[in-house]
mmCIF file of C-alpha atoms in Angstrom:
data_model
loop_
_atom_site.group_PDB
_atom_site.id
_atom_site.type_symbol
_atom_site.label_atom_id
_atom_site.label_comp_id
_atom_site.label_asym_id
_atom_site.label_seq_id
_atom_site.Cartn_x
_atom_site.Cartn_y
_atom_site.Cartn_z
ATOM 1 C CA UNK A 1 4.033 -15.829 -10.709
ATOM 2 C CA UNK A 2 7.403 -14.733 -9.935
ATOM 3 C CA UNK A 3 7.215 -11.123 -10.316
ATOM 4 C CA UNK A 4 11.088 -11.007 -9.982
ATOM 5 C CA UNK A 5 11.040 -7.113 -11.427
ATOM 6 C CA UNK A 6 7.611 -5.405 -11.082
ATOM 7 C CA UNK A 7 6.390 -3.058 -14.109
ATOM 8 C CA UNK A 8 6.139 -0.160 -12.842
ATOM 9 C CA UNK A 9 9.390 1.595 -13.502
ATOM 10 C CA UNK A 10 9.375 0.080 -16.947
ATOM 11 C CA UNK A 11 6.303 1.590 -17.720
ATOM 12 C CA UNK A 12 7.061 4.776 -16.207
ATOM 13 C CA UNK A 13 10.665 5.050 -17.926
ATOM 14 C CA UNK A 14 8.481 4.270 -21.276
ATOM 15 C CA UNK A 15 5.740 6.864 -20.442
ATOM 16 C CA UNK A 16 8.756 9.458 -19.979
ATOM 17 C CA UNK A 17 10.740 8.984 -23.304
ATOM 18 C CA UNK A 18 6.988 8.662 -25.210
ATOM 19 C CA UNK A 19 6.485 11.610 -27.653
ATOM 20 C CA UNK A 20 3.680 13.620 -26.833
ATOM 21 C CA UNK A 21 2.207 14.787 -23.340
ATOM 22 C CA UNK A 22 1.435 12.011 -21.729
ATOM 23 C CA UNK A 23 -1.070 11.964 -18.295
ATOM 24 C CA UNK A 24 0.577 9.665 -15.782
ATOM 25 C CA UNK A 25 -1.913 7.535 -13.887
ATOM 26 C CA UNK A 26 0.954 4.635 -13.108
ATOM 27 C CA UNK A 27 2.307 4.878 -9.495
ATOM 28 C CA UNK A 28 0.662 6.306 -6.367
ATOM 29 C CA UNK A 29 2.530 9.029 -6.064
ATOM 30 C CA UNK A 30 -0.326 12.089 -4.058
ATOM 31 C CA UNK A 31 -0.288 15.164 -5.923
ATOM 32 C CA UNK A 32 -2.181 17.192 -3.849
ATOM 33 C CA UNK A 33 0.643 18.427 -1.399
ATOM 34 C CA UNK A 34 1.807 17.732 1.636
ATOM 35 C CA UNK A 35 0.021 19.452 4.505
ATOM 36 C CA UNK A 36 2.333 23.029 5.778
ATOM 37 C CA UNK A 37 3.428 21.096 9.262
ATOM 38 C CA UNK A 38 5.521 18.707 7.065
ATOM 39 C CA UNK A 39 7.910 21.855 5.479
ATOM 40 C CA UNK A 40 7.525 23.329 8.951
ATOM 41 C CA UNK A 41 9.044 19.979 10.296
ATOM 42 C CA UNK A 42 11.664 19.900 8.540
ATOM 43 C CA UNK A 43 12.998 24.021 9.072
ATOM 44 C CA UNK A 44 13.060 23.329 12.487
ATOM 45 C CA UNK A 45 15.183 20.536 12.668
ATOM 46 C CA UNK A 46 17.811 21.774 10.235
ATOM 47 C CA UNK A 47 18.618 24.245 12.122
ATOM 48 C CA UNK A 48 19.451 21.691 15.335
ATOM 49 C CA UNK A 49 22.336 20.458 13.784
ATOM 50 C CA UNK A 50 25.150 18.984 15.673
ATOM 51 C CA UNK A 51 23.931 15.327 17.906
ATOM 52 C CA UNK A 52 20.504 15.588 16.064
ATOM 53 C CA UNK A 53 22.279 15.327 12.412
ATOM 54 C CA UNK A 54 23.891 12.095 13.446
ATOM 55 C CA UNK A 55 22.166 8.343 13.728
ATOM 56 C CA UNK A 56 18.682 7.978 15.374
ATOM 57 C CA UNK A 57 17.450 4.795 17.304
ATOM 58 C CA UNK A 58 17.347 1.982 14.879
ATOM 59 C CA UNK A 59 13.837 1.374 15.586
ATOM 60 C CA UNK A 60 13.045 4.626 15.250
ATOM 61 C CA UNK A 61 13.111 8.337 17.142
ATOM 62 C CA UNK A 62 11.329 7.644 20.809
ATOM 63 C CA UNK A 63 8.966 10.664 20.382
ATOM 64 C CA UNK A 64 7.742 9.543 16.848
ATOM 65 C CA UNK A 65 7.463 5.987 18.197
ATOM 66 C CA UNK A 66 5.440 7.064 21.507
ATOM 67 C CA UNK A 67 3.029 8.989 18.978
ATOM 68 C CA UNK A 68 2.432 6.820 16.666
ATOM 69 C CA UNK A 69 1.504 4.097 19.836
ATOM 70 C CA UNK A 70 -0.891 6.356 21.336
ATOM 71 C CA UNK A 71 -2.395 6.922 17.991
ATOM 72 C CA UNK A 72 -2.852 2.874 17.515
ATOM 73 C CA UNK A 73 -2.957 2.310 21.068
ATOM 74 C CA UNK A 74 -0.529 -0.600 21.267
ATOM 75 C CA UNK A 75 2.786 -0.336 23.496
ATOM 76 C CA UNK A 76 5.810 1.889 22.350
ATOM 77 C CA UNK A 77 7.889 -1.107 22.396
ATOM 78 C CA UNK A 78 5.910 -2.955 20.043
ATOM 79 C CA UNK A 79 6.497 0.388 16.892
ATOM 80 C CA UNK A 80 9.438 -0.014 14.414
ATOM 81 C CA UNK A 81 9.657 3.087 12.073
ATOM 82 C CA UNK A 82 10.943 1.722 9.051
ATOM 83 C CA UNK A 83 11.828 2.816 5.304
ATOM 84 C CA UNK A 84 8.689 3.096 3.946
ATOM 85 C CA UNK A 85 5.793 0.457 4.027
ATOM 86 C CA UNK A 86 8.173 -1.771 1.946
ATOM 87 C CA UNK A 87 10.359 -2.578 4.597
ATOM 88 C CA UNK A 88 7.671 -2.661 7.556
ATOM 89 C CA UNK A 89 6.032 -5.417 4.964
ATOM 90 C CA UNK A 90 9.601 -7.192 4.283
ATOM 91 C CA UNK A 91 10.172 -7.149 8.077
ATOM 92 C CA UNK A 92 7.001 -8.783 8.910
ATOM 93 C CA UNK A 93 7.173 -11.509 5.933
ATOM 94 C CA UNK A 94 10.588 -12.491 7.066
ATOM 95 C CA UNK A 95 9.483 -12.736 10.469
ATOM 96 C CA UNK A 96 6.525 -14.402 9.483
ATOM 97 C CA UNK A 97 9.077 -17.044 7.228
ATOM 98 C CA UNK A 98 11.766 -17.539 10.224
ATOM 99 C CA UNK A 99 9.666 -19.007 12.329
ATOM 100 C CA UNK A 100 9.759 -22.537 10.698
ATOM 101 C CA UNK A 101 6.367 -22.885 10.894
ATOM 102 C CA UNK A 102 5.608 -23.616 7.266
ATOM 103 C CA UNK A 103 7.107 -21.063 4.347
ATOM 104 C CA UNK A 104 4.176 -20.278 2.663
ATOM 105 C CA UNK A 105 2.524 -16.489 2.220
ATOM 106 C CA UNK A 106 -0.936 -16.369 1.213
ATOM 107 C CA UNK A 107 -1.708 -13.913 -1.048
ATOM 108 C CA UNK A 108 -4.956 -12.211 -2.897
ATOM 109 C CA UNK A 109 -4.770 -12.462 -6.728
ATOM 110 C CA UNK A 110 -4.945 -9.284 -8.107
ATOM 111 C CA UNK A 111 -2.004 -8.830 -5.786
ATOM 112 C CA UNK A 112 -0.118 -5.588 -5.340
ATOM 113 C CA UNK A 113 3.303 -7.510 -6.775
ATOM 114 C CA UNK A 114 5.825 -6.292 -4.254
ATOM 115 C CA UNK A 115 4.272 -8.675 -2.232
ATOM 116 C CA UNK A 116 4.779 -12.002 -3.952
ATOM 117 C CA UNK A 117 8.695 -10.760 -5.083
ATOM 118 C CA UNK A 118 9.472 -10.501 -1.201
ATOM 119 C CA UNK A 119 8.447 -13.399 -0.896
ATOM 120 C CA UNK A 120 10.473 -15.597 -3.341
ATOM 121 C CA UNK A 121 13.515 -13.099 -2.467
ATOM 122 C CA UNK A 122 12.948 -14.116 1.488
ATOM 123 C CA UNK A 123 12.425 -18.069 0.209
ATOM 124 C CA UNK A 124 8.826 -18.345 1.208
ATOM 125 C CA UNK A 125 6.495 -19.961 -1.390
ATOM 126 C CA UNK A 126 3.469 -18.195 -3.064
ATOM 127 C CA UNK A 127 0.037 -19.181 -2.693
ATOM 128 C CA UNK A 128 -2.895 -17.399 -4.075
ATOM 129 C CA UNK A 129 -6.355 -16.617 -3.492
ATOM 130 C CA UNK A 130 -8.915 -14.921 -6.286
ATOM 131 C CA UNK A 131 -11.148 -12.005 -5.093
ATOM 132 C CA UNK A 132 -14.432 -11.547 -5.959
ATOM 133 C CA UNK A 133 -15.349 -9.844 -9.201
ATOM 134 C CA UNK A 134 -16.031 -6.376 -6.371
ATOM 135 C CA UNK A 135 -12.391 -6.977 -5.008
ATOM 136 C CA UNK A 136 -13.749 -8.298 -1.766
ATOM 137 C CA UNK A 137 -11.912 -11.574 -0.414
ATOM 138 C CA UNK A 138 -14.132 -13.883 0.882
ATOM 139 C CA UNK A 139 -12.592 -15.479 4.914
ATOM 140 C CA UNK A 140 -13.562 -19.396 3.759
ATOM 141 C CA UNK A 141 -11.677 -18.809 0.605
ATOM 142 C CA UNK A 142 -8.614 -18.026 2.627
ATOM 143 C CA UNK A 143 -9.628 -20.647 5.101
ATOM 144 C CA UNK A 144 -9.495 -23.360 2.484
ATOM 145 C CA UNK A 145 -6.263 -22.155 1.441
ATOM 146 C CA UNK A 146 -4.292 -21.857 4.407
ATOM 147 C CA UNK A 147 -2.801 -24.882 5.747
ATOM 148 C CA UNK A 148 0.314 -26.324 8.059
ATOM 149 C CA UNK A 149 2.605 -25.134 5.423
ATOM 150 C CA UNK A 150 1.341 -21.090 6.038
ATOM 151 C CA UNK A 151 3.446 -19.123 7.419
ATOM 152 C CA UNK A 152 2.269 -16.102 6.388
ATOM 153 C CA UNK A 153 -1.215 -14.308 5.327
ATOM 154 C CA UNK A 154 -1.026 -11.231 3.759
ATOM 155 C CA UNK A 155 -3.631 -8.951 3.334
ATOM 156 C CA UNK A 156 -4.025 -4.908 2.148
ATOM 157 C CA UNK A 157 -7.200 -2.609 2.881
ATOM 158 C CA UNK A 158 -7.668 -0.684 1.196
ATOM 159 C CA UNK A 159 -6.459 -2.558 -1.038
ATOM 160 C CA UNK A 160 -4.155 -1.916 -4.185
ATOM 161 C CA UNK A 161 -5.294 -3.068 -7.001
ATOM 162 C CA UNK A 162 -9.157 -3.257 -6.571
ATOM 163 C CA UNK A 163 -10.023 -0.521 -4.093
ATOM 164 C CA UNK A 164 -11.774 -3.034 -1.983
ATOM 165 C CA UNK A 165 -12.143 -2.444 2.130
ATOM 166 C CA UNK A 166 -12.075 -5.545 4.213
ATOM 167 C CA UNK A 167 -14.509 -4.836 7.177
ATOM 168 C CA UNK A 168 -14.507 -5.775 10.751
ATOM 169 C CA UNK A 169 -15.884 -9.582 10.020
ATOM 170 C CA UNK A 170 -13.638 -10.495 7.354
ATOM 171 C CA UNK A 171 -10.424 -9.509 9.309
ATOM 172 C CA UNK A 172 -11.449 -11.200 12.850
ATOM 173 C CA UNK A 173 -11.772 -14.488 10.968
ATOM 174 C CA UNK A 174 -8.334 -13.229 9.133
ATOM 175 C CA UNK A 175 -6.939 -13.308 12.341
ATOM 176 C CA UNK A 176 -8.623 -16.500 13.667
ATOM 177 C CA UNK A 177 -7.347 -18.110 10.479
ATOM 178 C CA UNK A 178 -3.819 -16.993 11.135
ATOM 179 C CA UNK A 179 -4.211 -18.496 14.950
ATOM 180 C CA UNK A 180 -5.510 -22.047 13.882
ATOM 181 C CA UNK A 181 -2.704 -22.389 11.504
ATOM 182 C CA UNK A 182 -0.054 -21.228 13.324
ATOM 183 C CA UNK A 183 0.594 -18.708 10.591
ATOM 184 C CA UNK A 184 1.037 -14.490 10.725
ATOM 185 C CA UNK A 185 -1.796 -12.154 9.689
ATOM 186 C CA UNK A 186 0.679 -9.220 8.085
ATOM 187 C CA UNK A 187 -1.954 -6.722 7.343
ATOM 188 C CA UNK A 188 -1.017 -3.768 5.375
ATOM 189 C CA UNK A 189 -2.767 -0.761 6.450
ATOM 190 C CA UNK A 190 -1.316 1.993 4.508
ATOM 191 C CA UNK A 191 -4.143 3.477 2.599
ATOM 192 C CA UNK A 192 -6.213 3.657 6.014
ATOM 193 C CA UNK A 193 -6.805 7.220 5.565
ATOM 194 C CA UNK A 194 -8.309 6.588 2.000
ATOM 195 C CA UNK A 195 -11.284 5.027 3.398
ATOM 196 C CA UNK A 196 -14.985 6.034 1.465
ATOM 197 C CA UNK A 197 -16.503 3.465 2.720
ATOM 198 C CA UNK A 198 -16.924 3.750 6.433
ATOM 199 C CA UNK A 199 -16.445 0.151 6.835
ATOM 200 C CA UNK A 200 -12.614 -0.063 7.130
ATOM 201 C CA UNK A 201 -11.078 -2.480 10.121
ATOM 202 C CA UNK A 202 -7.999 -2.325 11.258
ATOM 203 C CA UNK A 203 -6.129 -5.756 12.177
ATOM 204 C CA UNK A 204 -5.053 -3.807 15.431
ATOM 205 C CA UNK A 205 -8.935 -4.415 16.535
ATOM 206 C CA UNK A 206 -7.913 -7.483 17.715
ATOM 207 C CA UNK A 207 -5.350 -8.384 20.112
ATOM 208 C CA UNK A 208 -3.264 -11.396 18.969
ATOM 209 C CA UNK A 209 0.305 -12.738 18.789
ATOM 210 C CA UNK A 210 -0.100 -13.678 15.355
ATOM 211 C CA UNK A 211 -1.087 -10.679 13.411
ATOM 212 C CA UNK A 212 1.477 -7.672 12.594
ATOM 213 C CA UNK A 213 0.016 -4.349 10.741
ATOM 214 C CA UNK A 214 2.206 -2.555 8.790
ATOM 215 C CA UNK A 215 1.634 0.765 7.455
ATOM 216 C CA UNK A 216 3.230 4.170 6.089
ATOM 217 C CA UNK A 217 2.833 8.116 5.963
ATOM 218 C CA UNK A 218 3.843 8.289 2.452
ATOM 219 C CA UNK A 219 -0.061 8.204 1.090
ATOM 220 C CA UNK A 220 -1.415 10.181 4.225
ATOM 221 C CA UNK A 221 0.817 12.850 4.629
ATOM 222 C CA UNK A 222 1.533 12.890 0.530
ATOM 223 C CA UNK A 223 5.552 12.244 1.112
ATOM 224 C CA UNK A 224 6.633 9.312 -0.524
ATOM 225 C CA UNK A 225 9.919 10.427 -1.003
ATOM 226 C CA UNK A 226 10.355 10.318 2.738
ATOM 227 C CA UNK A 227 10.549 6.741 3.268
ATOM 228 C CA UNK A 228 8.523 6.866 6.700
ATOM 229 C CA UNK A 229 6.514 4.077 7.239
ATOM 230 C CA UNK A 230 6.250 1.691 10.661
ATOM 231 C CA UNK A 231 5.087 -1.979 11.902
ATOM 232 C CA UNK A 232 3.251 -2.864 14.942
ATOM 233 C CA UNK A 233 4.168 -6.344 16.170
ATOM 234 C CA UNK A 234 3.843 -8.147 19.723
ATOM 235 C CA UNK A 235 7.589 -7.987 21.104
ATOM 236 C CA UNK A 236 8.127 -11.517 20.633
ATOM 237 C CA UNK A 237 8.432 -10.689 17.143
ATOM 238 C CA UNK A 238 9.466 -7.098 17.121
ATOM 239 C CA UNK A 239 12.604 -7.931 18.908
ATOM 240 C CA UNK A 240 13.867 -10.052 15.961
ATOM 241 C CA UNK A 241 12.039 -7.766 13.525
ATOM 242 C CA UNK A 242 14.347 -4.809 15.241
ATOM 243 C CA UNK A 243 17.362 -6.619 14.964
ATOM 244 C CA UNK A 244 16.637 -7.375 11.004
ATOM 245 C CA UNK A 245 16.030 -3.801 10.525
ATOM 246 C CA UNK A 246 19.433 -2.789 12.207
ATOM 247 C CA UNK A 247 21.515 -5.187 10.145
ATOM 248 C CA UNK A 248 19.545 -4.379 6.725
ATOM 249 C CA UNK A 249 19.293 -0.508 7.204
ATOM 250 C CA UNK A 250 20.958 0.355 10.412
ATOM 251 C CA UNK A 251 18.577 2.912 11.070
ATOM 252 C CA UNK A 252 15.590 5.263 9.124
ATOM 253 C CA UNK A 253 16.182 8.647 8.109
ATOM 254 C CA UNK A 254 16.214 10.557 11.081
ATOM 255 C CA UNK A 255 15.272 14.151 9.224
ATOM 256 C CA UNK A 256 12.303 12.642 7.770
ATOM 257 C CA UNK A 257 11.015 11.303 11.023
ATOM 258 C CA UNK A 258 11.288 14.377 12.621
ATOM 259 C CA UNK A 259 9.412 16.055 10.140
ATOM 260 C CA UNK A 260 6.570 13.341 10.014
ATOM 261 C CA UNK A 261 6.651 13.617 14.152
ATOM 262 C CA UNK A 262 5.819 17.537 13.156
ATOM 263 C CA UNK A 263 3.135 16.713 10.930
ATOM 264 C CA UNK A 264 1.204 14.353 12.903
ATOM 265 C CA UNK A 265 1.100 16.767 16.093
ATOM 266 C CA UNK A 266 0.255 19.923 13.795
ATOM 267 C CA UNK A 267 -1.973 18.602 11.300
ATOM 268 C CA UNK A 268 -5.970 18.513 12.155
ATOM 269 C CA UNK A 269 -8.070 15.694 10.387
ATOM 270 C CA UNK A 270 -9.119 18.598 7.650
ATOM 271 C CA UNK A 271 -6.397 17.956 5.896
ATOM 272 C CA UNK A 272 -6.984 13.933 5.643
ATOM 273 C CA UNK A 273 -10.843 14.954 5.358
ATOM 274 C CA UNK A 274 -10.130 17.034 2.370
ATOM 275 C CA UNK A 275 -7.991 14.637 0.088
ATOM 276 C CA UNK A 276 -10.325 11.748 0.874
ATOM 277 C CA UNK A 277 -13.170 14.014 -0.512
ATOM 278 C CA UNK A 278 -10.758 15.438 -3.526
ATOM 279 C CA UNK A 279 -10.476 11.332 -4.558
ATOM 280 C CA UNK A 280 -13.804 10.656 -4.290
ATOM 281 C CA UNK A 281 -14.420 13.830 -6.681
ATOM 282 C CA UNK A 282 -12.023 11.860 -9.060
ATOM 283 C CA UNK A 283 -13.319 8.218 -8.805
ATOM 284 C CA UNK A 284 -16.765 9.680 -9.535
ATOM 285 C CA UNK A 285 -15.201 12.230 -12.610
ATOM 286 C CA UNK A 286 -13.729 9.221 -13.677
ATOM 287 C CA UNK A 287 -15.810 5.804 -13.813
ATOM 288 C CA UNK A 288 -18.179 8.253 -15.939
ATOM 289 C CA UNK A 289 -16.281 8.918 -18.785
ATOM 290 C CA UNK A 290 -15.236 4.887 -18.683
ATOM 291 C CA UNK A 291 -19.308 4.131 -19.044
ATOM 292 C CA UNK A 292 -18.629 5.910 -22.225
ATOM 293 C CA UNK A 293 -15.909 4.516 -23.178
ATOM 294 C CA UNK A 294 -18.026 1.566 -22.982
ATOM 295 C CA UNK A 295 -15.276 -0.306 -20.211
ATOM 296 C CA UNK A 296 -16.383 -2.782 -17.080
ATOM 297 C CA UNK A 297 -14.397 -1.223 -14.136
ATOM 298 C CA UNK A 298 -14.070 -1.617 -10.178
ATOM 299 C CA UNK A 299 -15.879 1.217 -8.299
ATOM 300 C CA UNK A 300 -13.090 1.642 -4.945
ATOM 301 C CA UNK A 301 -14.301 1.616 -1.775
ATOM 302 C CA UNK A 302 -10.786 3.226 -0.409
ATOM 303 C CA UNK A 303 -7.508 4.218 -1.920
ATOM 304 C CA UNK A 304 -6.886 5.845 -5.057
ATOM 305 C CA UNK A 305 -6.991 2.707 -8.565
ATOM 306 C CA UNK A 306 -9.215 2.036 -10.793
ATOM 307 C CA UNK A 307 -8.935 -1.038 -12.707
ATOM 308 C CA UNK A 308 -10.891 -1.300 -16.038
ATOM 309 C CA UNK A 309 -11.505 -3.480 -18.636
ATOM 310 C CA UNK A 310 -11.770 -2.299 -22.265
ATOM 311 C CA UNK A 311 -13.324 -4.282 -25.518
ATOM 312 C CA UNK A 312 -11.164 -6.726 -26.909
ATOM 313 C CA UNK A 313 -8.154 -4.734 -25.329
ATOM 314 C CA UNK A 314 -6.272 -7.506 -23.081
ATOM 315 C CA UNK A 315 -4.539 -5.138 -19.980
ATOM 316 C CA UNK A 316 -0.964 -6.494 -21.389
ATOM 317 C CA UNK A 317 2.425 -4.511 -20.855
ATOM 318 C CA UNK A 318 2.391 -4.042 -25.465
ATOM 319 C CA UNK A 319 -1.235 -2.307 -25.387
ATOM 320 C CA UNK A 320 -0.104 -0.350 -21.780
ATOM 321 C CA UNK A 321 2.433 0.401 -24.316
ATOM 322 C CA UNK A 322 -0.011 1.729 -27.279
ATOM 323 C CA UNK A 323 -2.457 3.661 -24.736
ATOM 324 C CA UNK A 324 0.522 5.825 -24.091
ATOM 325 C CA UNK A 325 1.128 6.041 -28.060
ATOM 326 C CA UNK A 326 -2.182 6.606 -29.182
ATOM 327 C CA UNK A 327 -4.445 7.828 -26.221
ATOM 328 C CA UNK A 328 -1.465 9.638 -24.292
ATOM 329 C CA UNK A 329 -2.401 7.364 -20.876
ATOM 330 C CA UNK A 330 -0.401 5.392 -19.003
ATOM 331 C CA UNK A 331 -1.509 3.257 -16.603
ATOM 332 C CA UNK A 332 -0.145 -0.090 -15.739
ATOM 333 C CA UNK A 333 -0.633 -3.266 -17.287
ATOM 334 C CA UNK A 334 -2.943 -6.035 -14.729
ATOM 335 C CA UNK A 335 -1.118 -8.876 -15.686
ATOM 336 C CA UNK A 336 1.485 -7.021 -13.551
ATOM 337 C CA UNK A 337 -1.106 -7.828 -10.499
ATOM 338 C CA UNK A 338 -1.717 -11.331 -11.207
ATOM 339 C CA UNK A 339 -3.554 -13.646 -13.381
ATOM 340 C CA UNK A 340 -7.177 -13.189 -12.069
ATOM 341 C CA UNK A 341 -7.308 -9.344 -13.997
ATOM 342 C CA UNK A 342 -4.291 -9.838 -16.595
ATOM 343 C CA UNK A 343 -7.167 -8.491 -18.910
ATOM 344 C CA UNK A 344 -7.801 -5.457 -17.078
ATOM 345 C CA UNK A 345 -5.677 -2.345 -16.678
ATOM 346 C CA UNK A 346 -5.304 -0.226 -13.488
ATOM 347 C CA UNK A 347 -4.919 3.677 -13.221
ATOM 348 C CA UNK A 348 -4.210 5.273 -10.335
ATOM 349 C CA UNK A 349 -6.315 8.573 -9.472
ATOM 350 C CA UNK A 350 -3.328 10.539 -8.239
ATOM 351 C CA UNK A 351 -3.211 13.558 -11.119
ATOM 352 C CA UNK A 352 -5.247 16.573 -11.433
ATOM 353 C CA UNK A 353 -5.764 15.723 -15.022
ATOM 354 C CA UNK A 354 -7.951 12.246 -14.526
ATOM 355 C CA UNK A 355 -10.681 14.286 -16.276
ATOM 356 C CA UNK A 356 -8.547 14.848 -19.183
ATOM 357 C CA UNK A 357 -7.108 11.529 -18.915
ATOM 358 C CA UNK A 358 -10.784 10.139 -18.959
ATOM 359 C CA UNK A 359 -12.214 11.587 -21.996
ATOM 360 C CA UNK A 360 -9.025 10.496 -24.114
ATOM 361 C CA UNK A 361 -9.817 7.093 -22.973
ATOM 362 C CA UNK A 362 -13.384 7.366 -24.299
ATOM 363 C CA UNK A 363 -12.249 9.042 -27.341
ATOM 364 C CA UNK A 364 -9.687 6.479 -27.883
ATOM 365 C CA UNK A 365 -12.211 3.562 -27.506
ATOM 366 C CA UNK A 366 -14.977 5.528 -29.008
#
């Protein structure tokens, strides 16, 4: 699986020139606002002007860096604010492949797909590992997999496709895999705040050189046009991690990170409380009018998807194609997440019309 150009643009770009109003469940983009200390953020520092318009730290503005390390309480030398959760995930899989100890990444299949392009575009080699039919990935599985040649694990919890949450079991033998085989745990955290579950564990739990967590406010704080995210790392890889950053991006986007810096210190955990509750709302609004529809789905245990599997409707890019058409849904295609569900589909919950968007799936499959 190469996954050279993910779908989701070409679906989107499809879903826009469709005829016809079309409900857009494709990319996880929040729609239920940003909270006010975000806006607020960002009025007070355009009016600083002069030094404050010009470059930040590469790694990242000190005060945003010292906050975010109290909040994961690891050292402020070990945070790199980076573009988004993309690049705190490319930063750690190239560390992870540099090390020339083995160029593997070991990866779940359904896989969110960014992660096995990065990997052929940084040289590594892919290696899967199927979830169970719940979307939980099973330690020995991964165990059995991994091997000299690892360089790299990669896990997501939430997760992205399936929704699944990886407790605090699965991800201390994640770890003690990554430590017998020489080989980085790169755990990406960034639906953390999505968790319905209870039961989510962060890789941060448990203090070793060879696991990095990467994660993002673009989900939380409902600003993925921001390209905020970070990665936590022990310094004997956040050094070189730092300098890959400077020469790829020089620096982030030192607006944005002043406005995140404002959210975080302004914003109370109602807000977070609130749009966890709003998605469970959906989830539940939603898996009901798929029982009519008469569709096998995955019930998420955090983050926003829902993949589902119709009647003798393969999840293929051509019938993501004809749902738009003829039901006026686009999701995304779950071949585009692997082989393991390239018969299901996957919609993500992030539109005040999943209701809507449910019932013309029933109707359409009636």
């Amino acid at each position: 699986m190469e996954y050279e150009e993910p779908l989701f643009f070409r679906v989107m770009e499809y879903a826009a020139h469709a005829d016809g109003d079309i409900v857009d469940m494709v990319s996880g983009n929040p729609d239920w606002g940003s909270p006010p200390a975000v806006a607020e953020g960002l009025h007070e520092y355009a009016d600083t002007g002069g030094r404050e318009f010009q470059y930040p730290p590469s790694e990242g503005l000190r005060e945003l860096r010292e906050e975010i390390a109290a909040r994961r309480q690891v050292d402020e030398s070990q945070v790199i604010v980076t573009n988004g959760g993309g690049e705190a995930n490319y930063l750690a899989m190239g560390r992870a492949l540099e090390r020339n100890a083995g160029d593997e990444v070991v990866m779940t299949d359904p896989v969110y797909p960014y992660y096995p392009g990065k990997t052929t575009m940084l040289g590594g080699t892919q290696r899967f590992v199927e979830t169970a039919a719940d979307g939980s990935l099973d330690p020995e599985d991964v165990r059995e997999a991994a091997s000299e040649d690892t360089a790299c694990i990669l896990v997501n919890t939430p997760n992205n496709p399936t929704g699944a949450v990886y407790g605090e079991d699965a991800m201390r033998e994640f770890v003690a895999i990554a430590e017998e085989n020489d080989a980085i745990l790169v755990s990406d955290e960034v639906y953390d705040h999505f968790d319905f579950s209870g039961e989510f564990a962060s890789a941060l739990q448990f203090d070793s050189p060879n696991r990095i967590v990467t994660n993002s406010f673009s989900k939380s704080l409902a600003i993925t046009g921001f390209r905020v995210g970070y990665c936590i790392a022990d310094e004997e890889h956040a050094d070189p991690m730092k300098s890959r950053h400077m020469l790829t991006n020089v620096a982030s986007s030192r607006p944005a990170q002043a406005a995140v810096l404002h959210a975080l210190r302004e914003t109370d955990a109602d807000y977070y409380r609130e749009s966890r509750e709003l998605l469970r709302e959906r989830v539940e609004t939603f898996t009901a009018a798929l029982d009519d529809a008469g569709a096998e789905y995955t019930t998420p245990d955090g983050a926003f998807y829902v993949m589902a599997r119709f009647p003798d409707f393969p999840g293929t890019l051509e019938n993501t194609y004809e749902l738009i058409d003829e039901a006026g849904v686009a999701g995304m295609p779950g071949a585009g997440f692997g082989s393991a569900r390239d018969d299901w589909l996957r919609f993500a919950l992030v539109t005040p019309r999943v209701e809507e968007a449910a019932d013309r799936l029933a109707d359409y499959f009636a």
